[in-house]
């Protein structure tokens, strides 16, 4: 549970999770196959206003914590929330605290 808490201890990572909760609102214009895959890391980087290496590190932390799933298509990686894992974490946090 410590890794998950550390992953949530950064404002950018929290915003990414918030954006990916409603990707159609925060990343309009996506459609077709990519809508099912998630949001391209490049779009997340643009919205966050950070460098590619910085957002990549944030996304990797969220993925290791189990909050994101990544799917590679060619050179692109698409991210989406793992809502079941997020729900399980919040329920565990509620039980512990």
XYZ file of C-alpha atoms in Angstrom:
97
model
C 0.000 0.000 0.000
C 2.986 2.310 0.503
C 3.838 2.324 -3.205
C 0.294 3.326 -4.076
C 0.343 6.173 -1.549
C 3.661 7.427 -2.909
C 2.237 7.339 -6.433
C -0.617 9.598 -5.312
C 1.674 12.034 -3.506
C 2.302 14.128 -6.611
C -0.052 16.728 -8.057
C 0.745 15.888 -11.687
C 0.041 12.199 -11.160
C -3.247 13.016 -9.433
C -4.224 15.246 -12.364
C -3.373 12.487 -14.856
C -5.664 10.080 -12.992
C -8.375 12.743 -12.950
C -8.012 13.416 -16.697
C -8.113 9.711 -17.526
C -11.297 9.284 -15.496
C -13.103 11.230 -18.243
C -10.789 11.140 -21.266
C -13.541 12.256 -23.646
C -13.801 15.521 -21.687
C -10.091 16.176 -21.161
C -8.812 14.833 -24.505
C -11.557 15.631 -27.045
C -11.242 14.471 -30.622
C -9.944 11.000 -29.903
C -11.906 8.315 -31.618
C -11.892 4.912 -33.212
C -9.470 2.288 -31.969
C -7.453 4.692 -29.824
C -10.509 5.595 -27.743
C -10.667 1.990 -26.535
C -6.898 1.770 -25.968
C -6.750 4.883 -23.836
C -4.926 8.181 -24.256
C -1.583 8.499 -26.015
C 1.293 9.477 -23.728
C 2.044 12.405 -26.035
C -1.389 13.926 -25.424
C -0.976 13.484 -21.679
C 2.433 15.172 -21.899
C 1.009 18.136 -23.813
C -1.823 18.619 -21.326
C 0.556 18.344 -18.350
C 2.996 20.811 -19.911
C 6.011 18.704 -18.993
C 8.856 17.090 -20.890
C 8.484 13.629 -22.384
C 10.900 12.143 -19.863
C 9.072 13.701 -16.907
C 5.622 12.494 -17.949
C 7.067 9.089 -18.807
C 8.410 8.796 -15.256
C 5.031 9.833 -13.802
C 3.162 7.332 -15.972
C 5.587 4.546 -15.036
C 5.045 5.235 -11.324
C 1.268 5.137 -11.763
C 1.541 1.935 -13.784
C 3.781 0.222 -11.196
C 1.288 1.194 -8.493
C -1.419 -0.517 -10.536
C -3.467 2.594 -11.267
C -2.802 2.638 -15.038
C -2.693 0.072 -17.816
C -0.524 0.752 -20.837
C -0.961 -0.643 -24.330
C 1.770 -0.283 -26.950
C 0.793 0.253 -30.585
C 3.914 0.674 -32.685
C 5.918 3.503 -31.185
C 2.994 4.858 -29.163
C 1.821 3.854 -25.695
C -1.788 4.435 -24.725
C -2.828 4.685 -21.070
C -6.120 4.103 -19.320
C -7.108 3.864 -15.680
C -7.473 0.522 -13.952
C -10.657 1.501 -12.132
C -11.021 -1.902 -10.458
C -7.547 -1.561 -8.941
C -8.210 2.035 -7.879
C -11.474 0.953 -6.229
C -9.718 -1.926 -4.416
C -7.034 0.462 -3.144
C -9.560 2.982 -1.822
C -11.507 0.220 -0.099
C -8.303 -1.087 1.501
C -7.370 2.437 2.587
C -10.818 2.877 4.128
C -10.461 -0.393 6.076
C -6.975 0.494 7.356
C -7.751 4.089 8.314
